Short mmCIF file of C-alpha atoms in Angstrom, two decimals:
data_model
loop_
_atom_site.label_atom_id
_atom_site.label_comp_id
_atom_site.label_asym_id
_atom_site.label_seq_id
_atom_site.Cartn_x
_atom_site.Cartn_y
_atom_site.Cartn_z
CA UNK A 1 0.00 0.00 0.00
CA UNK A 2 2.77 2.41 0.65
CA UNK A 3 4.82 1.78 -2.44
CA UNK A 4 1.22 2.45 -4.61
CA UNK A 5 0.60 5.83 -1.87
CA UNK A 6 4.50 6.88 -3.31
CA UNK A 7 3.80 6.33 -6.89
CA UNK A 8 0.39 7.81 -7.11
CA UNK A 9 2.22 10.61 -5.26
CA UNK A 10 5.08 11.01 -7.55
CA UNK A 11 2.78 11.12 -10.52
CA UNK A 12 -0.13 13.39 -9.18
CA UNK A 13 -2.89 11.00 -8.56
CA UNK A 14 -4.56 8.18 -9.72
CA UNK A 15 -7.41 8.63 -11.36
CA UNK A 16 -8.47 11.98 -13.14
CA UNK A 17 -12.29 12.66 -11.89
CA UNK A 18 -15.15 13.33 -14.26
CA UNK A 19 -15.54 16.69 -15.67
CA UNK A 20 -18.59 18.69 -15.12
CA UNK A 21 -20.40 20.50 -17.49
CA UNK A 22 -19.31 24.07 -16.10
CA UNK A 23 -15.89 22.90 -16.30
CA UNK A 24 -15.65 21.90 -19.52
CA UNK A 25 -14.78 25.07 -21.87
CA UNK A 26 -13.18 24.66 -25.62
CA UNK A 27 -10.22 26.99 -24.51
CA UNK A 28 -7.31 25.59 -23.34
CA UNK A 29 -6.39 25.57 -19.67
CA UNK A 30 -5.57 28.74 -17.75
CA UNK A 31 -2.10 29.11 -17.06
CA UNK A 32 -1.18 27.32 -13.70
CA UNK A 33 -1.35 30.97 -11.83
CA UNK A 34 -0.03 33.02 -14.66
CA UNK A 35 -1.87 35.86 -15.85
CA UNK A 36 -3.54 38.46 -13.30
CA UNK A 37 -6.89 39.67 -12.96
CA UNK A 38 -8.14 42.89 -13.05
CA UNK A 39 -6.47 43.95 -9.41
CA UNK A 40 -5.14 40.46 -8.46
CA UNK A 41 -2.76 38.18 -8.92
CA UNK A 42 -1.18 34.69 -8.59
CA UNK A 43 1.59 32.19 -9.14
CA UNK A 44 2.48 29.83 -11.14
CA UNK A 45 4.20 28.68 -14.38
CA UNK A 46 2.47 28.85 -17.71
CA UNK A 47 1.09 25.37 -19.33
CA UNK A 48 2.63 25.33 -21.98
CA UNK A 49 5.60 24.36 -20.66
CA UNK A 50 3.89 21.03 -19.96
CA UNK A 51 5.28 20.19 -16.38
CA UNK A 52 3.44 19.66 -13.15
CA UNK A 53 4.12 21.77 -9.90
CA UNK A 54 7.32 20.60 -8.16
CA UNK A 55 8.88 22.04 -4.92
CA UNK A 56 10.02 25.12 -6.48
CA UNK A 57 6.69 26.00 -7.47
CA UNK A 58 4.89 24.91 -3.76
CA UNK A 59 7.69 27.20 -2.23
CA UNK A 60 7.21 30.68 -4.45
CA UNK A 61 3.55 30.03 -4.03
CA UNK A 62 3.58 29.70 -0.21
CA UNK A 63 5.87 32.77 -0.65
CA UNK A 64 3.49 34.51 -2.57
CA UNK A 65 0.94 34.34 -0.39
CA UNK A 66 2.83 35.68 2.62
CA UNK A 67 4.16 38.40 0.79
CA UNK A 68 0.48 39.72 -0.82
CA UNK A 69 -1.78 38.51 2.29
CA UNK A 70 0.18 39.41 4.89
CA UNK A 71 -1.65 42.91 5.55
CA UNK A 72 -4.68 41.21 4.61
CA UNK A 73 -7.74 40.42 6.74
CA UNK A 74 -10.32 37.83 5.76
CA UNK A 75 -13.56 37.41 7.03
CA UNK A 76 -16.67 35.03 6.67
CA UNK A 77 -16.56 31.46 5.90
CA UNK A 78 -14.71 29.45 3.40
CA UNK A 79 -16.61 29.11 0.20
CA UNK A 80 -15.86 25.53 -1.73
CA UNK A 81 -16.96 25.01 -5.34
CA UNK A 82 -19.26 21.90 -6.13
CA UNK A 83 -16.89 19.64 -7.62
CA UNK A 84 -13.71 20.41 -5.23
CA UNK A 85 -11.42 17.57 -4.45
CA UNK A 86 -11.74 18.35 -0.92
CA UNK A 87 -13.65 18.74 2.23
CA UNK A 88 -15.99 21.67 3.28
CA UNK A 89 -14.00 23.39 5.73
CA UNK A 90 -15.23 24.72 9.38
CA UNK A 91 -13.62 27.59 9.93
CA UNK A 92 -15.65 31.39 10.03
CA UNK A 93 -14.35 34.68 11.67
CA UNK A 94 -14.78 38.35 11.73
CA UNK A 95 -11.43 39.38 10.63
CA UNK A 96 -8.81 36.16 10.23
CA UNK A 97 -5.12 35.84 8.68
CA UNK A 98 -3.62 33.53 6.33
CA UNK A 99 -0.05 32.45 6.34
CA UNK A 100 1.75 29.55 4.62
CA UNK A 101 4.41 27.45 4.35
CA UNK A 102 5.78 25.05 1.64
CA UNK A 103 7.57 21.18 2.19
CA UNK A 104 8.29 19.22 -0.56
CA UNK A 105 4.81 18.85 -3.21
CA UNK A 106 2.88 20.09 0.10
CA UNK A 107 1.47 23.51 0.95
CA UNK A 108 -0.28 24.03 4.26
CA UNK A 109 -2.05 27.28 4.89
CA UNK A 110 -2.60 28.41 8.42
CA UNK A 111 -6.46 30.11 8.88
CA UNK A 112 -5.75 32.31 13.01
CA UNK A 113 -8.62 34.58 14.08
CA UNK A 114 -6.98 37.93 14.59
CA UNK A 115 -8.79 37.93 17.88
CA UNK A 116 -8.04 34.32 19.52
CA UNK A 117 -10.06 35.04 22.79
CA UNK A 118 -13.59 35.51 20.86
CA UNK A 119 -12.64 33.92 17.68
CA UNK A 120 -12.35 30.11 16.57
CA UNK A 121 -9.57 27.78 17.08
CA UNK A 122 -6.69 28.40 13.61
CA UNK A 123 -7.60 26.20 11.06
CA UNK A 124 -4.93 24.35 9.15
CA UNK A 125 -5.25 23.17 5.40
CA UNK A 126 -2.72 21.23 3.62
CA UNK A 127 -2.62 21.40 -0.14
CA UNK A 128 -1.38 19.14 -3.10
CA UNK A 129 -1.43 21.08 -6.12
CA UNK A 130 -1.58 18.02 -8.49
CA UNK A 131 -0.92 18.84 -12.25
CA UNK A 132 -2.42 22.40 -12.42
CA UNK A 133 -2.71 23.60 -9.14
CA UNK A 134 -2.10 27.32 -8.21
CA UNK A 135 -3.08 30.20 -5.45
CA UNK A 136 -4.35 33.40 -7.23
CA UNK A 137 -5.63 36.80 -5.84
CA UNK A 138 -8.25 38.77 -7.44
CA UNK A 139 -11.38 40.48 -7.27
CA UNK A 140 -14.01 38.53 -5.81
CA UNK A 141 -16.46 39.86 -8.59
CA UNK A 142 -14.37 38.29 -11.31
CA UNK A 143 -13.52 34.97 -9.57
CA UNK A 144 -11.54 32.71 -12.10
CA UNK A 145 -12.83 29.68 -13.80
CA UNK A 146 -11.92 26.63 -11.77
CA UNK A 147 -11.53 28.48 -8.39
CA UNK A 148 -12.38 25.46 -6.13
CA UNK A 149 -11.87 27.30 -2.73
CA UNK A 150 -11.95 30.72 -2.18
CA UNK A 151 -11.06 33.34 1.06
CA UNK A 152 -12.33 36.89 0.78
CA UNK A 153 -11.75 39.72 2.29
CA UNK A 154 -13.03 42.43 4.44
CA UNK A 155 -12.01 44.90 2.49
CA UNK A 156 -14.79 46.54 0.27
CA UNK A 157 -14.54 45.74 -2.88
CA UNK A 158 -13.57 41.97 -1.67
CA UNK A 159 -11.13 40.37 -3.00
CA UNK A 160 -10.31 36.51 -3.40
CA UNK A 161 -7.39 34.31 -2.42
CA UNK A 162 -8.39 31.36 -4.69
CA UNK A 163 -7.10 27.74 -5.20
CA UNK A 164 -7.50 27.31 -8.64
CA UNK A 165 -6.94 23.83 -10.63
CA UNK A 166 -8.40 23.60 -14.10
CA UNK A 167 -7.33 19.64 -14.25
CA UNK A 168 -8.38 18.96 -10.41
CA UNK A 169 -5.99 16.47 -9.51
CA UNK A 170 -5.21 18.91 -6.67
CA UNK A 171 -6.28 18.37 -3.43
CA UNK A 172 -6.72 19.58 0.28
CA UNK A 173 -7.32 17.68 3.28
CA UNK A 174 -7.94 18.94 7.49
CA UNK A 175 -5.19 19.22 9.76
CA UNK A 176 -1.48 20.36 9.87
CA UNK A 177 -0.21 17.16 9.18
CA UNK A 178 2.35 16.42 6.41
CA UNK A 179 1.09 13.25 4.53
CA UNK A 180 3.05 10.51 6.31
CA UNK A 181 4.32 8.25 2.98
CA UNK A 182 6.77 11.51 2.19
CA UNK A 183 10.33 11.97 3.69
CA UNK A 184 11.87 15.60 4.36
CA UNK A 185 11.84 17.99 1.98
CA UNK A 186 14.67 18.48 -1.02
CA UNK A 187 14.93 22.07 0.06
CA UNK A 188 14.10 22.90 3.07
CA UNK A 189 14.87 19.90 5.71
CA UNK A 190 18.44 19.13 3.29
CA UNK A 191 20.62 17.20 5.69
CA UNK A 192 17.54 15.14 7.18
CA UNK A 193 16.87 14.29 3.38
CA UNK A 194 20.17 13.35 2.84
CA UNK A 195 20.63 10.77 5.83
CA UNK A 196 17.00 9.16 4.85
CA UNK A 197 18.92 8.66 1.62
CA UNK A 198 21.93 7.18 2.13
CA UNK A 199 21.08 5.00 5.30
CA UNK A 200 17.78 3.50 3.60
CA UNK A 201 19.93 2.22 0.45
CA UNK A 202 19.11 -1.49 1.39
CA UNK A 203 15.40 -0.35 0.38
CA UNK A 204 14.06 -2.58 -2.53
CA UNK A 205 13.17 1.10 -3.93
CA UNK A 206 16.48 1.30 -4.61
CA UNK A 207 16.70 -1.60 -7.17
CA UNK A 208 14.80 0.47 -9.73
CA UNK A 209 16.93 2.96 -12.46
CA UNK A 210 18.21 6.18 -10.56
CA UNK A 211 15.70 8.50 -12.76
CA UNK A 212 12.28 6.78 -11.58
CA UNK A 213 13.85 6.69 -7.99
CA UNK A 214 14.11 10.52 -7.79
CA UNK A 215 10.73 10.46 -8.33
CA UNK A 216 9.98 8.66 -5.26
CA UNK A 217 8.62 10.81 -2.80
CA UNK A 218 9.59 8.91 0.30
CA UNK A 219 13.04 9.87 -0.48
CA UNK A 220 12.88 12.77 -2.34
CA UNK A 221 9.97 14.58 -1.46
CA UNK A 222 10.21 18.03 -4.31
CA UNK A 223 11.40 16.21 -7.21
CA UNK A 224 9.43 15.86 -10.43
CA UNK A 225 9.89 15.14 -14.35
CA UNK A 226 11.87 18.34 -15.35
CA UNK A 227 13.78 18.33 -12.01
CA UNK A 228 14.78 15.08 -12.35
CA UNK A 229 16.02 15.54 -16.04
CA UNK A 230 18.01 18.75 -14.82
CA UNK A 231 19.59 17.37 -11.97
CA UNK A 232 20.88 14.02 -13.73
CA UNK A 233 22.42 16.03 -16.39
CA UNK A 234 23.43 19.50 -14.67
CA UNK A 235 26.57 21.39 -15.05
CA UNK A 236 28.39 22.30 -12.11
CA UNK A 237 28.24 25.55 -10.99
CA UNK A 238 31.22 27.60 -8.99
CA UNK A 239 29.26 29.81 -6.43
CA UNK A 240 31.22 32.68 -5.46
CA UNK A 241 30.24 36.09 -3.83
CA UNK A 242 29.50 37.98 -7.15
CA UNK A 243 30.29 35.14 -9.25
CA UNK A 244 28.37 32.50 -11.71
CA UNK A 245 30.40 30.68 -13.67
CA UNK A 246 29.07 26.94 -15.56
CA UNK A 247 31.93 24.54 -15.91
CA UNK A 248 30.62 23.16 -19.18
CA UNK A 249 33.48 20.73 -19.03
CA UNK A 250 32.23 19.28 -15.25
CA UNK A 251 28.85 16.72 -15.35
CA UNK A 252 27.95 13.97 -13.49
CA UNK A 253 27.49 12.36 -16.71
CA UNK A 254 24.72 10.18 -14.95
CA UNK A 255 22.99 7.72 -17.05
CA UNK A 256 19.04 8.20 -16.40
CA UNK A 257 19.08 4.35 -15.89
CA UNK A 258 21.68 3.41 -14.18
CA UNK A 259 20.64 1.21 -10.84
CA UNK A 260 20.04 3.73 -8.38
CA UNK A 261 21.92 2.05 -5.68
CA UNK A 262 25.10 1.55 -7.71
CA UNK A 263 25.00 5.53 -7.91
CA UNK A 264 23.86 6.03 -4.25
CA UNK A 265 26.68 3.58 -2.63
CA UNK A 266 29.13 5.47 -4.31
CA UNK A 267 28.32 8.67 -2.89
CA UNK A 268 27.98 7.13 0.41
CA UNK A 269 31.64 5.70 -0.04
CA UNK A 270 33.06 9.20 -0.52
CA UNK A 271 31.25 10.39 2.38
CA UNK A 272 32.95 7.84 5.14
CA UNK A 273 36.27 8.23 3.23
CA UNK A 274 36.02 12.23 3.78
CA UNK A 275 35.44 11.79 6.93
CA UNK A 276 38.56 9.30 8.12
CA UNK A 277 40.84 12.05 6.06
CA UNK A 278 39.43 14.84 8.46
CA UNK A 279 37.08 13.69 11.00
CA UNK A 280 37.19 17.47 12.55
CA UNK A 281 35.45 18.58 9.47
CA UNK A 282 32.72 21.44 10.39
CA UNK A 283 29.04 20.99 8.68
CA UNK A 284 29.84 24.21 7.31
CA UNK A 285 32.97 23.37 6.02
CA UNK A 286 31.13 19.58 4.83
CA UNK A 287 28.61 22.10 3.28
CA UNK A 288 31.61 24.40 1.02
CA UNK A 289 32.87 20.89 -0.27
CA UNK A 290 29.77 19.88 -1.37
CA UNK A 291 29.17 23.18 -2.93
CA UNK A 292 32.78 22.92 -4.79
CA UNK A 293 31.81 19.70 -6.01
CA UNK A 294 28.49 18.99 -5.93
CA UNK A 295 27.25 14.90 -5.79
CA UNK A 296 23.70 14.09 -7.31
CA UNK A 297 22.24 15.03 -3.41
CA UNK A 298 23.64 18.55 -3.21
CA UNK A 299 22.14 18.39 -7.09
CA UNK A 300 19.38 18.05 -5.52
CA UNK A 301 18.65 20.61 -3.35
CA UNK A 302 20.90 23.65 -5.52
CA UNK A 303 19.09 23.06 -8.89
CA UNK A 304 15.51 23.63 -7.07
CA UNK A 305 17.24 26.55 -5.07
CA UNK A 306 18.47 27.57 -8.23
CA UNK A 307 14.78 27.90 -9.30
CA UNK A 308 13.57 29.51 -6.30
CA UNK A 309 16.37 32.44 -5.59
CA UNK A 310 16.64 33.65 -8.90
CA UNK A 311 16.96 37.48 -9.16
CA UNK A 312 14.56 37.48 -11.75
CA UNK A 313 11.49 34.93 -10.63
CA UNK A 314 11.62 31.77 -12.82
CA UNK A 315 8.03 31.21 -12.01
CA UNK A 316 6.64 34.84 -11.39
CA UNK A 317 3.75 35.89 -12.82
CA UNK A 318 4.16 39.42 -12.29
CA UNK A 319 6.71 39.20 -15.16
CA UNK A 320 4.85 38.37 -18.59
CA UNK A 321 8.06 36.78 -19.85
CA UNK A 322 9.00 34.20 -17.24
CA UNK A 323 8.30 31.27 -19.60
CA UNK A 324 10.56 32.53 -21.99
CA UNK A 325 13.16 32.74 -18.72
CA UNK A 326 12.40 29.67 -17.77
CA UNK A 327 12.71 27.91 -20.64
CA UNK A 328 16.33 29.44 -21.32
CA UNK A 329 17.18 27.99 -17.70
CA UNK A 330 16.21 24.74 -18.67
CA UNK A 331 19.29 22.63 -19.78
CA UNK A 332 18.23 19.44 -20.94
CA UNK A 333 14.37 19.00 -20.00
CA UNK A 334 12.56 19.45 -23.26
CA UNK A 335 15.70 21.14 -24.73
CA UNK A 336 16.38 20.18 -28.64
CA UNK A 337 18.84 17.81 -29.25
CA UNK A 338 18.40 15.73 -26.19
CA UNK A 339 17.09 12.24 -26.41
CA UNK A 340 13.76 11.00 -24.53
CA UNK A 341 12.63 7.71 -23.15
CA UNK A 342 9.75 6.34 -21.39
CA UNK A 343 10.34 4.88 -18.00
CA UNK A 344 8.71 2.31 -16.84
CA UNK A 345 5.88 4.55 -14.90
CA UNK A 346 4.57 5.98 -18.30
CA UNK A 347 7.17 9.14 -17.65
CA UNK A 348 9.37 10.39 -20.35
CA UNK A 349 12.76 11.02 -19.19
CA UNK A 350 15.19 13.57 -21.08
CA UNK A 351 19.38 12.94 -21.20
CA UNK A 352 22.13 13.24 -22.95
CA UNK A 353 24.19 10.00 -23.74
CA UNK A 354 23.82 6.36 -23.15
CA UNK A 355 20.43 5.41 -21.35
CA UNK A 356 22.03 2.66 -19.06
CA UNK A 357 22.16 -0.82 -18.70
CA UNK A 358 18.46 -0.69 -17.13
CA UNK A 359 16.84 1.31 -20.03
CA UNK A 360 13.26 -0.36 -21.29
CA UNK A 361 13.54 -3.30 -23.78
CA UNK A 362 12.09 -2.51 -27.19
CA UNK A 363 12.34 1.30 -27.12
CA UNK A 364 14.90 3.46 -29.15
CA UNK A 365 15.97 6.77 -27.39
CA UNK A 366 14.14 9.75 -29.18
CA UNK A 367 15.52 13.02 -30.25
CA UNK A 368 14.19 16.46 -29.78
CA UNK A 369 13.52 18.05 -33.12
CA UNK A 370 16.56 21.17 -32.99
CA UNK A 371 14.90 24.14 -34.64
CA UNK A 372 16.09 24.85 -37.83
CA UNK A 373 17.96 28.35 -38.48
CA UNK A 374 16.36 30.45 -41.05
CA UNK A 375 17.98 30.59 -44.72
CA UNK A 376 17.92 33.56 -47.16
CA UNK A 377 15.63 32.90 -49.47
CA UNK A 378 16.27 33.75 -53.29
CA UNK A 379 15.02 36.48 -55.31
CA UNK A 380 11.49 35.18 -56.79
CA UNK A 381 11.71 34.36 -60.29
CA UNK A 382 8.69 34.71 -63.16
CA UNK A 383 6.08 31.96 -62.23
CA UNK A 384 6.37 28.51 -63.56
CA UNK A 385 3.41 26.45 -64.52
CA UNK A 386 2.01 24.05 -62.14
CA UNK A 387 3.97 20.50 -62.55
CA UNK A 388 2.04 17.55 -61.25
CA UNK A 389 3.51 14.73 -59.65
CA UNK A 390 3.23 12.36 -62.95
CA UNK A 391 4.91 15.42 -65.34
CA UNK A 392 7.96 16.11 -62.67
CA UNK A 393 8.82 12.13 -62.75
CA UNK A 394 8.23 11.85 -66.08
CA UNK A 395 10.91 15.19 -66.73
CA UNK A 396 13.03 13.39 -64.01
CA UNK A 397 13.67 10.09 -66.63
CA UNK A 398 13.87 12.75 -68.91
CA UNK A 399 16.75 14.52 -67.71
CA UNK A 400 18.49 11.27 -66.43
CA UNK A 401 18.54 9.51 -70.09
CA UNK A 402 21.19 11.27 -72.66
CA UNK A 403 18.94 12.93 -75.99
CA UNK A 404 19.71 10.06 -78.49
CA UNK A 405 19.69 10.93 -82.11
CA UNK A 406 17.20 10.33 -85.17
CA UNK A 407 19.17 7.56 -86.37
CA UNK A 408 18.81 5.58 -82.53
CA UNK A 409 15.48 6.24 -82.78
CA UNK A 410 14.36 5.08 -86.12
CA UNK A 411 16.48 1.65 -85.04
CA UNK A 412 14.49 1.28 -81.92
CA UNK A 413 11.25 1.72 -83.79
CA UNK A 414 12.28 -0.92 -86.91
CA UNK A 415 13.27 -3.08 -83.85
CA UNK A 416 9.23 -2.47 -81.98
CA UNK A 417 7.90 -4.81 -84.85
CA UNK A 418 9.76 -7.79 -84.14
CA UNK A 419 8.72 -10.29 -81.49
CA UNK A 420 8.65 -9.45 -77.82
CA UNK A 421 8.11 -11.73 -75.06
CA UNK A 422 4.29 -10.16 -72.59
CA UNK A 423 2.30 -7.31 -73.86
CA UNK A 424 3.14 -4.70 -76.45
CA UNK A 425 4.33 -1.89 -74.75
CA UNK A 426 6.44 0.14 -77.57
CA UNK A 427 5.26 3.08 -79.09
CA UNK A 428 2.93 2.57 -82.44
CA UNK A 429 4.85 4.12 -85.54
CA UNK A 430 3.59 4.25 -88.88
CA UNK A 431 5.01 2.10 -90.89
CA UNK A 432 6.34 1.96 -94.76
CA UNK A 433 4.76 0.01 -97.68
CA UNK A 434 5.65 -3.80 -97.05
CA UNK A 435 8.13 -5.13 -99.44
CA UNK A 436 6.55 -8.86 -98.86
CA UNK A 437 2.48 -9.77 -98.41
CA UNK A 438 1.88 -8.05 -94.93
CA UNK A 439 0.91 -11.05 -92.41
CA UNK A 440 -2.46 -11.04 -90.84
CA UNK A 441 -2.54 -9.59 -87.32
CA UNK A 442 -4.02 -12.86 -85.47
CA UNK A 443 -1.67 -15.11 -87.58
CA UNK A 444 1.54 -12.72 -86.04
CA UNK A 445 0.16 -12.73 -82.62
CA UNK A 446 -0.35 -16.88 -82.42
CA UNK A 447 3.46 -17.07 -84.13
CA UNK A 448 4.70 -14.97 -80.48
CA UNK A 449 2.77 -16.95 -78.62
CA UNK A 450 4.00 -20.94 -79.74
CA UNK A 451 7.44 -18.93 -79.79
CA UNK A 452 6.72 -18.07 -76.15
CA UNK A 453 5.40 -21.04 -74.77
CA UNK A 454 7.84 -23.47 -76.64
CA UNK A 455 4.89 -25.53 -78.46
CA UNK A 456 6.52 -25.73 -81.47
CA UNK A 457 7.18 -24.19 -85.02
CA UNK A 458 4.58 -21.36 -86.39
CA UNK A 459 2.05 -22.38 -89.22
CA UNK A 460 3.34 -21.33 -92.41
CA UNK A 461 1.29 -19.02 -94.06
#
């Protein structure tokens, strides 16, 4: 039960629910938070780049909502749309705040009564944001399609912090409890996630290839399909005060499915032989190594960081050209000229290189198309007539067979009236006055036939 719990974790959920009427719309879905409306606001990361909400994206939301409800006050109950994927919640107040905080694919939001002695108990909510899931604040006259739980506030016009999911895999459940089946978080709890790593190798988890074990959420609760790509084939990066600088010459070089153990030992290896050399070694000074040279754990953590401290948001809505940023971040996830593979969840994988010895049997490594670079085109010429198919081939034989001359040509036609073996298939000519009695048509035609079939000598005429 706990290894189906992880997988229907790592890949969103199980089973997509039926669509209701309302829902369905012939436009495509809204950007996963992208976009504002008139006076709001939200994050996310537009669909189009076709990848589901990792930790990076939990964490900038749960920022996001600290940053633009922090002054806020809510009042009034929680209003839930019919076909939510969660439960009505309890919780109404006069004037209420709403803080958050992010671990791993988990968001819990924290509902306290600005006036504990008369007001309810705080409310917790913890949120999975599935494949589309996103926070958005706007006007609560212009709610967006697919809000599925909505806070307003006191202030007059109201506005609306909304959970909004256009595919509703998301989710929310009661409580402040994180959901038991996932370990610490890539990002926030490192060091925790790293020892639930490396002293749970003996796991049968670990027997699968190292590219559908990051997606385990046990063990490495954050990571998702373009994380996973990035991290397997990311450049090191020298982080210096005032300083970025990619060592295109330094990669892990790690094959997507290679056994995940046989990686995972190795770094363990390092890690007890470090520590005989200088057993006084600091965690800060354990924590500059790593960041010198960083193993496929540090990889871990930095690349998400990477995601979430950039000094121009990655993911930020605010900013209508943070796909475009995004994308040019993006190394090797979705990039041209990178080869793709299914695992064996139904996930495609993108790398560079060999597959490994545990790639699927029967499937050939994929490239991404590269985009072709524009040519200069040449000055139009006068119009040509409109060749069909049958002219161009015929001017193609044309062209490859040398002109012969008159004198070929009468010879091939004096040869036409000779026998042939099958049908007649040379050209008819006209032909000059016979210099013997001409022979009847059906008495020529019987004469290639006894030739053909060997039944003996022609009738003479």
């Amino acid at each position: 039960m706990g290894a189906l719990t992880a997988r229907a974790a790592a890949n969103g959920s199980a089973h997509r629910p039926r669509q209701s009427q309302w829902e369905r719309s012939p436009r495509p879905p809204q950007p996963m938070g992208a976009g504002r409306a008139a006076g709001g606001g939200g994050l996310g990361l537009c669909r189009a780049v076709a990848t589901m909400p990792e930790c990076p994206e939990l964490h900038l939301a749960g920022r996001f909502i600290n940053g633009a409800c922090g002054a806020l006050v809510f009042a009034g109950g929680v209003e839930r749309s019919a076909v939510g994927r969660g439960p009505e919640v309890p919780f109404r107040s006069e004037a209420y705040s709403i803080s958050a905080i992010a671990r791993g694919k988990e968001l819990r939001l924290t509902l306290s009564a600005l006036n504990p002695a008369a007001g309810p108990a705080a409310q917790d909510l913890v949120f999975r944001f599935g494949m589309s899931g996103s926070f958005r604040l706007c006007p609560a006259a212009e709610l967006p399609r697919h809000a599925h739980l909505r806070f307003l506030t006191r202030e007059s016009p109201p506005r609306a912090l909304c959970f909004v999911d256009p595919r509703r895999f998301g989710s929310w459940r009661l409580g402040d409890a994180w959901q038991p089946e996932r370990g610490p978080c890539v990002v926030s709890e490192y060091q925790a996630f790293r020892e639930n790593v490396l002293k749970n190798l003996d796991d049968r988890a670990f027997d699968k290839p190292i590219c559908e074990v990051l997606l385990n959420q046990k063990y490495f609760n954050g990571i998702g399909n373009y994380l996973r790509a990035e991290i397997l084939y990311r450049r090191w990066k020298c982080q210096k005060p005032g300083v970025r600088l990619v060592c295109n010459s330094l990669r892990l070089k790690i094959p997507p499915f290679e056994k995940a153990r046989t990686v995972l030992e190795a770094l363990k290896e390092q890690e007890q032989e470090r520590r005989k050399k200088d057993p006084s070694l600091t965690l800060s000074k354990k924590v500059k190594l790593r960041q010198e040279n960083p193993d496929l754990l540090e990889l871990c953590h930095s690349v998400p960081m990477e995601v979430i401290m950039a000094e121009k948001q990655l993911l930020d809505p605010e900013h209508p050209d943070n796909y475009a940023t995004f994308k040019n971040w993006l190394q090797c996830y979705l990039v041209p000229g990178m080869s793709s593979l299914r695992d064996r969840s139904g996930r495609t994988i993108w790398f560079q290189g060999e597959p490994g010895p545990m790639a699927p049997k029967g499937q050939r490594p994929r490239k991404t198309p590269r985009k072709k670079s524009p040519q200069l085109k040449a000055e139009p010429e006068a119009a040509s007539p409109k060749v069909t198919p049958r002219a161009s081939k015929q001017r193609r034989r044309a062209a490859a067979k040398p002109l012969k001359s008159e004198e070929e040509e009468e010879g091939q036609e004096e040869q036409a009236d000779g026998p042939r073996k099958g049908r007649a298939r040379g050209r008819r000519t006209v032909a000059a006055a016979p210099a013997s009695p001409e022979v009847p048509q059906s008495v020529r035609r019987s004469r290639r036939t006894s030739a053909r079939r060997g039944r003996g000598a022609a009738p003479a005429v």
